[in-house]
mmCIF file of C-alpha atoms and ligand atoms in Angstrom:
data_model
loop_
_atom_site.group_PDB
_atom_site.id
_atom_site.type_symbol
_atom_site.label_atom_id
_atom_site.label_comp_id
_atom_site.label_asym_id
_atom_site.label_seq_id
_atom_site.Cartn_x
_atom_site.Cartn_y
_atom_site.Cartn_z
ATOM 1 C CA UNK A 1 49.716 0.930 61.046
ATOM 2 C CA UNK A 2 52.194 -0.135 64.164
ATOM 3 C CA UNK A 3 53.111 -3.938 64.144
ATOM 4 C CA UNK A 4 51.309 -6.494 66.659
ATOM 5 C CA UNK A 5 52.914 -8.370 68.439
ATOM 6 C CA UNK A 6 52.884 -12.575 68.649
ATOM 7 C CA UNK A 7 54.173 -14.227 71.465
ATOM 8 C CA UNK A 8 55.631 -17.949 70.060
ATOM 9 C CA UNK A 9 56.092 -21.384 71.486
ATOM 10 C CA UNK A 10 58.497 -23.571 69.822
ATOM 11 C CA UNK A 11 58.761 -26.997 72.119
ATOM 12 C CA UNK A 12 58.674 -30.046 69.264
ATOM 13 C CA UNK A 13 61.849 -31.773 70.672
ATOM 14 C CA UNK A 14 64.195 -30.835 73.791
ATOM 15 C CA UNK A 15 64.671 -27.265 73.595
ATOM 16 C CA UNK A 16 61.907 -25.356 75.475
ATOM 17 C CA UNK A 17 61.762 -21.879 73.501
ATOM 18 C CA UNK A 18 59.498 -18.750 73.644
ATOM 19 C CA UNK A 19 59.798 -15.308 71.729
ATOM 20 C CA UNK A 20 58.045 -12.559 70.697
ATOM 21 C CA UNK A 21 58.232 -10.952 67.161
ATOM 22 C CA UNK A 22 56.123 -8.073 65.804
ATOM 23 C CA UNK A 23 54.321 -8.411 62.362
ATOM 24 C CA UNK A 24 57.380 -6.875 60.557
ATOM 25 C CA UNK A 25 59.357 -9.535 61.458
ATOM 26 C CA UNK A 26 61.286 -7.827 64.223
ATOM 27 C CA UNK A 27 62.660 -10.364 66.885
ATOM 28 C CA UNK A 28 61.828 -8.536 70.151
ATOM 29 C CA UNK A 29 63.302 -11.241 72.650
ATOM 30 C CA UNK A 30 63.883 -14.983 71.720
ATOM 31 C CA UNK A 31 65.072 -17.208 74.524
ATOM 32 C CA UNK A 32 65.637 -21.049 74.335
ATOM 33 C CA UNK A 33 66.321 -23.170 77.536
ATOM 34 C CA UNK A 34 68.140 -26.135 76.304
ATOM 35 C CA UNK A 35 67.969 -29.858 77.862
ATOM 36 C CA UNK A 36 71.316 -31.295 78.317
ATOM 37 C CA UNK A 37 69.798 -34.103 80.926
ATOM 38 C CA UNK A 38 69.844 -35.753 77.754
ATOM 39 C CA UNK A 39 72.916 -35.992 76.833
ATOM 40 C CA UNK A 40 74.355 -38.513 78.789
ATOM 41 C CA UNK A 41 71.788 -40.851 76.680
ATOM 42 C CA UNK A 42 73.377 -40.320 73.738
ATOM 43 C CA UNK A 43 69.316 -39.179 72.364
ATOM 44 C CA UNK A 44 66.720 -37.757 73.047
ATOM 45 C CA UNK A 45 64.340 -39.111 76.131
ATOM 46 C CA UNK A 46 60.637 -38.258 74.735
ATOM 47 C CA UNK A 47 59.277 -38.463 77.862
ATOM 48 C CA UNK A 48 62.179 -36.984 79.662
ATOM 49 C CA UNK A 49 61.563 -34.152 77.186
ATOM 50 C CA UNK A 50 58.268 -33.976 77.988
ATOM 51 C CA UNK A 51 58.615 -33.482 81.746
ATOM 52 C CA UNK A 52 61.377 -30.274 81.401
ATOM 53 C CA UNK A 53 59.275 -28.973 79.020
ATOM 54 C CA UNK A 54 56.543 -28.644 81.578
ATOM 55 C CA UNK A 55 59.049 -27.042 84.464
ATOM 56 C CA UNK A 56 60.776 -24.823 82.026
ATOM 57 C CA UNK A 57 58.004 -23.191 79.703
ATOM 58 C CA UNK A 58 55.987 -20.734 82.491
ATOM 59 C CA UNK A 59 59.187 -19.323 83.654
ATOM 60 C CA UNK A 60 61.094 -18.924 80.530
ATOM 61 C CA UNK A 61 57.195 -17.113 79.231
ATOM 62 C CA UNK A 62 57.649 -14.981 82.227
ATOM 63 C CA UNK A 63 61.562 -14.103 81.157
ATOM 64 C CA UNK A 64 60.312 -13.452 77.788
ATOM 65 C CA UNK A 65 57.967 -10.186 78.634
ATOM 66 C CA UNK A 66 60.247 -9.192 81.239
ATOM 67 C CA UNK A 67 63.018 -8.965 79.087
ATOM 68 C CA UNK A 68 61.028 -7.291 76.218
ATOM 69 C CA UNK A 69 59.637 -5.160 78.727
ATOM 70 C CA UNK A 70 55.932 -6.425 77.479
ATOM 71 C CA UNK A 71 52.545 -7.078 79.018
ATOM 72 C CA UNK A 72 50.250 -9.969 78.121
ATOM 73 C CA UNK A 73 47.769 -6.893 77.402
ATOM 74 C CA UNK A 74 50.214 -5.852 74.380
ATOM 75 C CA UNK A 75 50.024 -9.280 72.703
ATOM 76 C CA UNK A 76 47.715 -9.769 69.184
ATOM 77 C CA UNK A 77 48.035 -13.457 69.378
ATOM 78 C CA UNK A 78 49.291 -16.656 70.414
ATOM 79 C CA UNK A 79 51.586 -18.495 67.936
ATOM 80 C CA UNK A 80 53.131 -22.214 68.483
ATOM 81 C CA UNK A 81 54.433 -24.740 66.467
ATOM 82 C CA UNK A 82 52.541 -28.301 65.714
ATOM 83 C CA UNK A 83 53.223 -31.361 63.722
ATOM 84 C CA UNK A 84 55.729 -33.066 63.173
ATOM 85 C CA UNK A 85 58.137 -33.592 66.798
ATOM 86 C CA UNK A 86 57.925 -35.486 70.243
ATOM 87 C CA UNK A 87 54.005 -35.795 70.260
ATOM 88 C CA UNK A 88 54.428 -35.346 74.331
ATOM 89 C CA UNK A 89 56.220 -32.476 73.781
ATOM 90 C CA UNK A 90 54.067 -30.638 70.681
ATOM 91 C CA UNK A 91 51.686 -30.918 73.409
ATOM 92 C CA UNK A 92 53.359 -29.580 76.628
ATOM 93 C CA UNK A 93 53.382 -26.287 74.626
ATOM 94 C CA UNK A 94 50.285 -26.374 72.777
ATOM 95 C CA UNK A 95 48.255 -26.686 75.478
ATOM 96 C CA UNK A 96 50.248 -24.214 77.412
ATOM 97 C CA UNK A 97 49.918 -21.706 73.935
ATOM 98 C CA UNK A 98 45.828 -22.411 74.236
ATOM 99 C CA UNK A 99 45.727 -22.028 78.160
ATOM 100 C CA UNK A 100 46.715 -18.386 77.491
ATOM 101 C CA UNK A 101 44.655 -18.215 73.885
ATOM 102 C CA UNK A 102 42.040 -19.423 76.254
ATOM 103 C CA UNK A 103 42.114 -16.827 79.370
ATOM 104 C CA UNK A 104 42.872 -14.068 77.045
ATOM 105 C CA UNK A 105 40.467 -14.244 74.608
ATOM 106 C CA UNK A 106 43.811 -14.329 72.052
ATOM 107 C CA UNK A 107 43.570 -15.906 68.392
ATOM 108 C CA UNK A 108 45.567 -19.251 68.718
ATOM 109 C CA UNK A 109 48.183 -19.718 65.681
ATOM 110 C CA UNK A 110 49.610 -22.946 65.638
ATOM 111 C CA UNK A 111 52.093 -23.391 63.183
ATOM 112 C CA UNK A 112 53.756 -26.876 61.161
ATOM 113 C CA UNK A 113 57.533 -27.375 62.753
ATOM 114 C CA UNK A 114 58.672 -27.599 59.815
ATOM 115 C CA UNK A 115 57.075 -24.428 57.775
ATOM 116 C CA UNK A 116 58.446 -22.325 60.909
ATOM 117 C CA UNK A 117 62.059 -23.334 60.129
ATOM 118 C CA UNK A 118 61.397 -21.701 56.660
ATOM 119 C CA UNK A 119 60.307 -18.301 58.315
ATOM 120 C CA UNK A 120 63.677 -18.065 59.790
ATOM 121 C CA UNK A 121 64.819 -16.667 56.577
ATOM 122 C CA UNK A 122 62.096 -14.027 56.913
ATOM 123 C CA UNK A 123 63.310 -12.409 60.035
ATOM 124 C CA UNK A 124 67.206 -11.578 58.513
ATOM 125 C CA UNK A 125 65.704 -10.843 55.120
ATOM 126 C CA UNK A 126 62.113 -9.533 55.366
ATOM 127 C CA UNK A 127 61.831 -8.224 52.208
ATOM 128 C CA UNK A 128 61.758 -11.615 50.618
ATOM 129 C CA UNK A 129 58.688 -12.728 48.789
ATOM 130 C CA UNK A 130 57.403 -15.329 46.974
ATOM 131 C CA UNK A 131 57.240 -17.092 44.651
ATOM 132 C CA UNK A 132 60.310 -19.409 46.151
ATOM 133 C CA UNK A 133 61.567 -22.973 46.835
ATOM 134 C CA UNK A 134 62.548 -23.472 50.052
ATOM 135 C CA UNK A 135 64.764 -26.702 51.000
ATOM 136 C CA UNK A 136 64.286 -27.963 54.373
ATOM 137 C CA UNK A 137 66.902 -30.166 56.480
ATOM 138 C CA UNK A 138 66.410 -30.860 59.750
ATOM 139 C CA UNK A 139 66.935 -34.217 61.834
ATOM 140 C CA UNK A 140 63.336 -36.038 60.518
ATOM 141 C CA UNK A 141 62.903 -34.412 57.371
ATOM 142 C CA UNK A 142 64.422 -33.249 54.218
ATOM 143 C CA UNK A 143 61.569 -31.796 52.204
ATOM 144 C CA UNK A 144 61.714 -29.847 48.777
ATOM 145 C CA UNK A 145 58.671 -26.996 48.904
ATOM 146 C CA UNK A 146 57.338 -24.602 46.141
ATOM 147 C CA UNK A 147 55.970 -21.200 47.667
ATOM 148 C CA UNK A 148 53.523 -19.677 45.528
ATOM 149 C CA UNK A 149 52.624 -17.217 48.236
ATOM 150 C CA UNK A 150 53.475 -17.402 52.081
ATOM 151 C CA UNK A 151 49.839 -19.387 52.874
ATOM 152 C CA UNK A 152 50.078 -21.442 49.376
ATOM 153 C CA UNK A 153 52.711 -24.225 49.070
ATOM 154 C CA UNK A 154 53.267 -27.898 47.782
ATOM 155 C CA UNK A 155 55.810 -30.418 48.270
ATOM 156 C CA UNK A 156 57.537 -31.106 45.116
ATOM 157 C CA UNK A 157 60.017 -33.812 46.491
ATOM 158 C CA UNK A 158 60.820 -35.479 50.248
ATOM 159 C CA UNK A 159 63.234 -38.074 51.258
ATOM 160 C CA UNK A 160 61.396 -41.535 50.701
ATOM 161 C CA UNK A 161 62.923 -42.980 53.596
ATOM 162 C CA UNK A 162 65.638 -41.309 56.042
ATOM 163 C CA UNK A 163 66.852 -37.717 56.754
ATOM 164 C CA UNK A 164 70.221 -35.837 55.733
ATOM 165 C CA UNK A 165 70.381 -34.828 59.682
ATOM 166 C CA UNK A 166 69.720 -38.038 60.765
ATOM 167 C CA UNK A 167 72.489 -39.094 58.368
ATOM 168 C CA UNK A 168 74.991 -37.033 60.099
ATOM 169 C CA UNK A 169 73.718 -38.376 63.226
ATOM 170 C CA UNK A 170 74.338 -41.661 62.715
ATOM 171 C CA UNK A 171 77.746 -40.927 60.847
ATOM 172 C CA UNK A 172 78.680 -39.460 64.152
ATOM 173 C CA UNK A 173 77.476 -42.073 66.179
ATOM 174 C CA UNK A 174 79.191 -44.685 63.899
ATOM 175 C CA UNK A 175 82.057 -42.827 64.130
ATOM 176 C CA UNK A 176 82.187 -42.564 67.989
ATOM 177 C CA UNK A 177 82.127 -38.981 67.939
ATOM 178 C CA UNK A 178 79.075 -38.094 70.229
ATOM 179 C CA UNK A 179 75.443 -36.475 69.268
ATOM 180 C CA UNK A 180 74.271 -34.104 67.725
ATOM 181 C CA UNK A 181 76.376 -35.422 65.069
ATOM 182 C CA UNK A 182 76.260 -32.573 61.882
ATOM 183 C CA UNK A 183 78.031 -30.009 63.690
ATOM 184 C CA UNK A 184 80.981 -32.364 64.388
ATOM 185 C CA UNK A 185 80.897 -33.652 60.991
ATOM 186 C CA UNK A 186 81.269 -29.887 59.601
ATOM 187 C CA UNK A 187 83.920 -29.082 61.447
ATOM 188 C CA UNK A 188 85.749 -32.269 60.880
ATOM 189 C CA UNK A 189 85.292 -32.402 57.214
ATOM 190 C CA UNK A 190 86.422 -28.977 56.788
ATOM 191 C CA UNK A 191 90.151 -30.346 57.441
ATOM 192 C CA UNK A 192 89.378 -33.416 54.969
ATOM 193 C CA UNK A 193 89.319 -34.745 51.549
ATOM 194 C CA UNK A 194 85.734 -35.311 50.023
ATOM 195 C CA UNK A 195 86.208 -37.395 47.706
ATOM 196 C CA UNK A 196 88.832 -39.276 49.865
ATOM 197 C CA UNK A 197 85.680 -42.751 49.873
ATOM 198 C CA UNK A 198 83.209 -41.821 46.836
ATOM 199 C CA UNK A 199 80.093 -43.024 49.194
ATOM 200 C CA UNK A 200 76.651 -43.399 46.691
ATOM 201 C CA UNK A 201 73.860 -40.933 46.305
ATOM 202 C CA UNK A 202 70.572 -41.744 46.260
ATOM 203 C CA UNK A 203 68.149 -41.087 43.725
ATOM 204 C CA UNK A 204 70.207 -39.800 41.021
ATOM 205 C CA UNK A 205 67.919 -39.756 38.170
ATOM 206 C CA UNK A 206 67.422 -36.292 36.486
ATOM 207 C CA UNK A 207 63.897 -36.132 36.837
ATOM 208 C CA UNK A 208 63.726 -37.253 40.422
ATOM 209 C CA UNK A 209 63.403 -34.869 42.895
ATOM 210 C CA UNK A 210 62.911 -37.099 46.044
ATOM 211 C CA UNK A 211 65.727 -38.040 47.931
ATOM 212 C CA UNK A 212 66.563 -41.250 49.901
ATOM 213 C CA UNK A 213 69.617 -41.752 52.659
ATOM 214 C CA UNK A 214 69.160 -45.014 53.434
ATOM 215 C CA UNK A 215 71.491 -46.802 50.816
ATOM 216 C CA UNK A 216 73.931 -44.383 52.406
ATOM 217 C CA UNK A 217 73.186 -45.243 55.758
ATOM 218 C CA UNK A 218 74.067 -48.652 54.851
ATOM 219 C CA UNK A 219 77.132 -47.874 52.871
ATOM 220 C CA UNK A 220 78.774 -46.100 55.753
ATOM 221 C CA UNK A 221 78.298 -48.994 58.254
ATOM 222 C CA UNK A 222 79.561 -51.460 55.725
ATOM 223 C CA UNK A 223 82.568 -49.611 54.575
ATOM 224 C CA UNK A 224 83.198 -48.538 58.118
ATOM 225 C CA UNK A 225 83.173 -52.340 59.215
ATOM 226 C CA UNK A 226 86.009 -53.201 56.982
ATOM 227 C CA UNK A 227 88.002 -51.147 58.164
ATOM 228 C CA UNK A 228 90.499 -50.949 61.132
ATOM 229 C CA UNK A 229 90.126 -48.716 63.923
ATOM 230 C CA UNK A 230 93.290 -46.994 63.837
ATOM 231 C CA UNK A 231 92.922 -46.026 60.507
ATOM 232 C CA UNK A 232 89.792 -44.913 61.004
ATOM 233 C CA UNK A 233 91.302 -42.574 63.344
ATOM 234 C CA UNK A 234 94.043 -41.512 61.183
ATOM 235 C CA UNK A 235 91.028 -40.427 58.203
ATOM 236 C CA UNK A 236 88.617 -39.425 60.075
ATOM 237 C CA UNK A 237 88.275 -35.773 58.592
ATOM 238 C CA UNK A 238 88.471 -37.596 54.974
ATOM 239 C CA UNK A 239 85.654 -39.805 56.180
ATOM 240 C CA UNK A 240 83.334 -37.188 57.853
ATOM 241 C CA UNK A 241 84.014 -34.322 54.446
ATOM 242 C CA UNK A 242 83.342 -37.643 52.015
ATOM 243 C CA UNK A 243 80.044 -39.025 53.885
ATOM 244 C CA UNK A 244 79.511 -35.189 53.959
ATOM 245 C CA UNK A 245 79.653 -34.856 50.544
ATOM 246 C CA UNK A 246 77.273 -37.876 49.782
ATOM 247 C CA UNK A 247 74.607 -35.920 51.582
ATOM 248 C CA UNK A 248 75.154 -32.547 50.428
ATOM 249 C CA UNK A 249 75.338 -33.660 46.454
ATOM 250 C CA UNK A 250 71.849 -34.610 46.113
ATOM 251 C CA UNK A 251 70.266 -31.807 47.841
ATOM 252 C CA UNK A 252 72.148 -29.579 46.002
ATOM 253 C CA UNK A 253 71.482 -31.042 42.672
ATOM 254 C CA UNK A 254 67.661 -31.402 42.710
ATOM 255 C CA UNK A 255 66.942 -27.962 44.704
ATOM 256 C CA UNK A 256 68.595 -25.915 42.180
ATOM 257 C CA UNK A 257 67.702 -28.412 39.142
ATOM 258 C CA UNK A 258 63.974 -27.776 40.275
ATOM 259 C CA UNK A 259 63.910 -24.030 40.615
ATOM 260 C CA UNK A 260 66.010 -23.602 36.828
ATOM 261 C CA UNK A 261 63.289 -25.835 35.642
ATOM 262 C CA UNK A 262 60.372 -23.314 37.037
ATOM 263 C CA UNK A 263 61.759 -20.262 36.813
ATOM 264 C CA UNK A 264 62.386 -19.814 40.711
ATOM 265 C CA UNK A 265 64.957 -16.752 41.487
ATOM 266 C CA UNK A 266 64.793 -17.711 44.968
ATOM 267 C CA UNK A 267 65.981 -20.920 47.006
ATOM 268 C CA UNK A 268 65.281 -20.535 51.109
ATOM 269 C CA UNK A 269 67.254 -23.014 52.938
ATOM 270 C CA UNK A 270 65.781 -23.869 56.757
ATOM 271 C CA UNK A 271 66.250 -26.383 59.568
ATOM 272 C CA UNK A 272 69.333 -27.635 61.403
ATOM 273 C CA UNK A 273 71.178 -28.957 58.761
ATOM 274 C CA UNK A 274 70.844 -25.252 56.946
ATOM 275 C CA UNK A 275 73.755 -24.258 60.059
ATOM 276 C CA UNK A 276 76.118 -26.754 57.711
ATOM 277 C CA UNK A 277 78.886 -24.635 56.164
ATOM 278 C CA UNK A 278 79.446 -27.094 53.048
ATOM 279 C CA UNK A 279 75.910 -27.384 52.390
ATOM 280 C CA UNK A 280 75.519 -23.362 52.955
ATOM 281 C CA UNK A 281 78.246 -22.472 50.004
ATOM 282 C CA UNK A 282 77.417 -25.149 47.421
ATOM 283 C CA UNK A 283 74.160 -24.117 47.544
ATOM 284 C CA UNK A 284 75.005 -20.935 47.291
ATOM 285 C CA UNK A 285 77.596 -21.147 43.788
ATOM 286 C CA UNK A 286 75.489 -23.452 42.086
ATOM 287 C CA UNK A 287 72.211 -21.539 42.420
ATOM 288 C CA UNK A 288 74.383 -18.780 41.461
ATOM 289 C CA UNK A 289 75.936 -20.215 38.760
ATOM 290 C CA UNK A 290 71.987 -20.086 37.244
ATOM 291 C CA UNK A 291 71.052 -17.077 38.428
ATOM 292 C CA UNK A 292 69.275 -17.908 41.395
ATOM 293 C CA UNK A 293 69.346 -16.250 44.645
ATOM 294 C CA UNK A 294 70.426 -18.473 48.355
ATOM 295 C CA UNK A 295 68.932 -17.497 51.589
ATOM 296 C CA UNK A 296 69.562 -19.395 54.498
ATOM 297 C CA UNK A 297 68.953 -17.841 58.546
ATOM 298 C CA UNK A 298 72.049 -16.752 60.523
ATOM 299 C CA UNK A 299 73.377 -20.080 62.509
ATOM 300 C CA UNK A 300 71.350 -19.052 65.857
ATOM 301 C CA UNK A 301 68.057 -18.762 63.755
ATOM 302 C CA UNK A 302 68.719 -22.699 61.974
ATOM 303 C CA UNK A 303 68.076 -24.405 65.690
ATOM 304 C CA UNK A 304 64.919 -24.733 66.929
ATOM 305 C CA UNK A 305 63.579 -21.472 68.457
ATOM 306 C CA UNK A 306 60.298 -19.506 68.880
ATOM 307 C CA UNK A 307 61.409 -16.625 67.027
ATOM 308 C CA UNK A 308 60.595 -18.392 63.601
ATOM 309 C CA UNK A 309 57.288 -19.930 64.860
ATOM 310 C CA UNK A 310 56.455 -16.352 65.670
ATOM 311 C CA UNK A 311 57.780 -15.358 61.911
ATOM 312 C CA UNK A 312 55.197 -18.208 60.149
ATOM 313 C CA UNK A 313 52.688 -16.872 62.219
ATOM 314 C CA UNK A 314 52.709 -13.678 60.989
ATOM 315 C CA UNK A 315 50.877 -14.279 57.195
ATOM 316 C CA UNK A 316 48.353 -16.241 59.451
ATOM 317 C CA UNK A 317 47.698 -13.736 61.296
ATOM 318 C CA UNK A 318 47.410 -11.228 58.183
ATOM 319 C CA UNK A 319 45.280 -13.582 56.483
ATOM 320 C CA UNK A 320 42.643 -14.348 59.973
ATOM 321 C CA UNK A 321 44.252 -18.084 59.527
ATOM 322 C CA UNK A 322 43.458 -19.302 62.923
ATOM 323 C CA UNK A 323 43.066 -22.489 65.009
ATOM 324 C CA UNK A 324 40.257 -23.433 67.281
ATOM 325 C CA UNK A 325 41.113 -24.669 70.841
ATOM 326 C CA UNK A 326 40.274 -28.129 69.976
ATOM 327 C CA UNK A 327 43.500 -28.478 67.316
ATOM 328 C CA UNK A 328 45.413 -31.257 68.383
ATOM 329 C CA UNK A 329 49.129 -31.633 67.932
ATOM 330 C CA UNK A 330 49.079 -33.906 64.702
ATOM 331 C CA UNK A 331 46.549 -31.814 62.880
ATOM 332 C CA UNK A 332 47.248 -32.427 59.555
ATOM 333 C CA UNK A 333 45.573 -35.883 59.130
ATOM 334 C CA UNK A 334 48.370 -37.823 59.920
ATOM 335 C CA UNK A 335 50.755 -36.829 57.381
ATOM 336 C CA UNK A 336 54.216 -36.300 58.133
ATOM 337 C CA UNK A 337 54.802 -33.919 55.063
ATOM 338 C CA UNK A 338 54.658 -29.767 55.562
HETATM 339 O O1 KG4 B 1 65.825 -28.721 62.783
HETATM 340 P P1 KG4 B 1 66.532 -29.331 63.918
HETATM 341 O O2 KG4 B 1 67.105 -28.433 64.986
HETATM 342 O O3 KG4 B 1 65.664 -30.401 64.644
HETATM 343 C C1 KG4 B 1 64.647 -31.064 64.018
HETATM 344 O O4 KG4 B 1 63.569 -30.420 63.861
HETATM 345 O O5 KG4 B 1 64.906 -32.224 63.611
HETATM 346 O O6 KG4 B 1 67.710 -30.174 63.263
HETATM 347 C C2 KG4 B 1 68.569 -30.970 64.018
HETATM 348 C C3 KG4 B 1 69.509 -31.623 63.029
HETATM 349 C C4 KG4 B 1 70.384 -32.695 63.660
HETATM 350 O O7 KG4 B 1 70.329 -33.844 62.847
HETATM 351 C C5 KG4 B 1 71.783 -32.068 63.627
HETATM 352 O O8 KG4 B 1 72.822 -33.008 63.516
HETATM 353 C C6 KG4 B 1 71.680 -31.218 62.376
HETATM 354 O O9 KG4 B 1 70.387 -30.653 62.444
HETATM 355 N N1 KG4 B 1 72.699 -30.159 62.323
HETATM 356 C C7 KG4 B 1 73.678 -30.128 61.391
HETATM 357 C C8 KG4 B 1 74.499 -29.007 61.697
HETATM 358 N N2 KG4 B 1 73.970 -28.389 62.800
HETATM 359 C C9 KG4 B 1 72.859 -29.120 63.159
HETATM 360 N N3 KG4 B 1 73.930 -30.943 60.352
HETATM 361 C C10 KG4 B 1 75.003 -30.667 59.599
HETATM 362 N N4 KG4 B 1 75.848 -29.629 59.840
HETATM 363 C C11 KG4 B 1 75.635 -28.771 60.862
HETATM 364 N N5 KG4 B 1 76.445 -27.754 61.080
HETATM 365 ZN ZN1 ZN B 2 63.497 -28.308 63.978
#
């Protein structure tokens, strides 16, 4: 049977982004118009986001099927991402998504942010299957989750209180050196000693699998406060690769910990902070080291983008999983979990 093809919304923060992806996980075009109006905030402006969302997502839609040389008529369904992100924004492009759901008689898809960013590993390595644990990082959430199939999952373990992105963020920020902070903290703490300040790590009993960032948080401003600015300057690698370290450690330790304990031979890591080289190769040797198989998405596939909306879409599709055109951006009853 040929593949069908999904055409994907992804706009839960400040990058507007549409794709299409057949059902074999083929990336036909994926194109993400970035908002750097916000930059000069030093954050994100929700409503700000909002606004650029709205000017940006008919023409970059447009670009899309030009560029893949594709007609509306050649679309199976209409895929974008929900819950959790900028609820002004979830809802720039889900009612955009069930606009054209609407007028072309199209099943609607709508995906969890957060479930998407696991698909990404699917497009560079669809031959994956489950069972799996996937790890996600991203700027809100760190969440551990147990694939028994692609449409069966449960959260096994989620930070109680703050993120590991948001805990490069505000490293960064601390540190005066601008935002989004965990790129700038990789590349800084590749030229520094980790455990140059041994900072704590949360939740370190064995049979814990939450994790929790803001004792960290704390520990960074305190020590940070102490200290003078020009030396500081003069450690700043050390500082970034041993804060680095702190986050890394944990997530580590409990992802592979939990897939030894149930037999797992495959760990998926997804969301921004999957880009993070440190995090990538310890990951990587200590599931390893039990016999465990690492995926994580090439760097361009970690950032938001449609292409892995269109990805989670695709067992949805193949299992008639759809959403009625009343869905509202926070459909899953409030929670903030996957
Ligand atoms: O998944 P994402 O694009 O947005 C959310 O859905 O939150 O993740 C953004 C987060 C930010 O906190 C950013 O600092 C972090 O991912 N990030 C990184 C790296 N690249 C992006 N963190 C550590 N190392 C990186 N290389
Ligand atoms: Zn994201």
């Amino acid at each position: 049977m040929n593949p069908e093809l999904i055409l994907a919304f992804e706009s839960s923060c400040d990058d507007t982004a549409v794709a299409i992806v057949d059902t074999d996980y083929k990336v036909l075009v994926n194109l993400v118009s970035s908002q750097p109006q916000h930059l000069e905030f030093g954050g994100i402006l929700p409503e700000l986001a909002s606004r650029l969302h709205m000017s940006n997502i008919m023409l970059l839609t447009e670009a899309a099927l030009t560029q893949a040389n594709v007609s509306l008529e050649q679309i199976s369904a209409v895929a974008v991402s929900i819950n959790p992100g900028l609820i002004g924004s979830l809802i720039v492009g889900l009612s955009f998504a069930k606009g054209l759901a609407f007028g072309r008689q199209l099943p609607l898809i709508t995906v969890n942010h957060l479930l998407s960013h696991i698909f990404a590993n699917l497009i560079d390595h669809p031959e994956l299957e489950a069972p799996f644990l996937a790890l996600v990082v991203s700027g809100g959430h760190t969440e551990l989750v147990h694939f028994k199939t692609f449409i069966d999952f449960e959260v096994v373990g989620k930070t109680l209180d703050d993120a590991a992105g948001e805990t490069f963020d505000k490293t960064a920020k601390l540190l005066g050196l601008g935002f989004p902070g965990g790129p700038i903290i990789d590349k800084l703490a590749r030229g520094g000693d980790p455990e140059f300040h041994i900072f704590p790590r949360g939740l370190k009993q064995h049979d814990n699998f939450n994790f929790s960032y803001s004792g960290l948080k704390t520990s960074v401003l305190t020590y940070l406060s102490a200290l003078q600015p020009d030396y500081i300057q003069s450690n700043l690698p050390s500082i970034a690769a041993s804060v680095q370290a702190a986050i890394i450690e944990p997530l580590v330790k409990k992802t592979v910990r939990w897939a030894a304990q149930h037999q797992l031979g495959s760990i998926l890591l997804a969301g921004g902070v999957a880009a993070n080289s440190a995090l990538r190769s310890a990951l990587e040797s200590a599931a390893a080291a039990k016999g465990i198989k690492c995926f994580y998405p090439s760097l361009q596939l970690c950032m938001d983008n449609a292409a892995m909306v269109g990805a989670a879409a695709i067992p949805k599709l193949k299992a008639g999983l759809f959403s009625e055109l009343d869905v509202n951006a926070f459909s899953l009853k409030g929670t903030k979990t996957i």
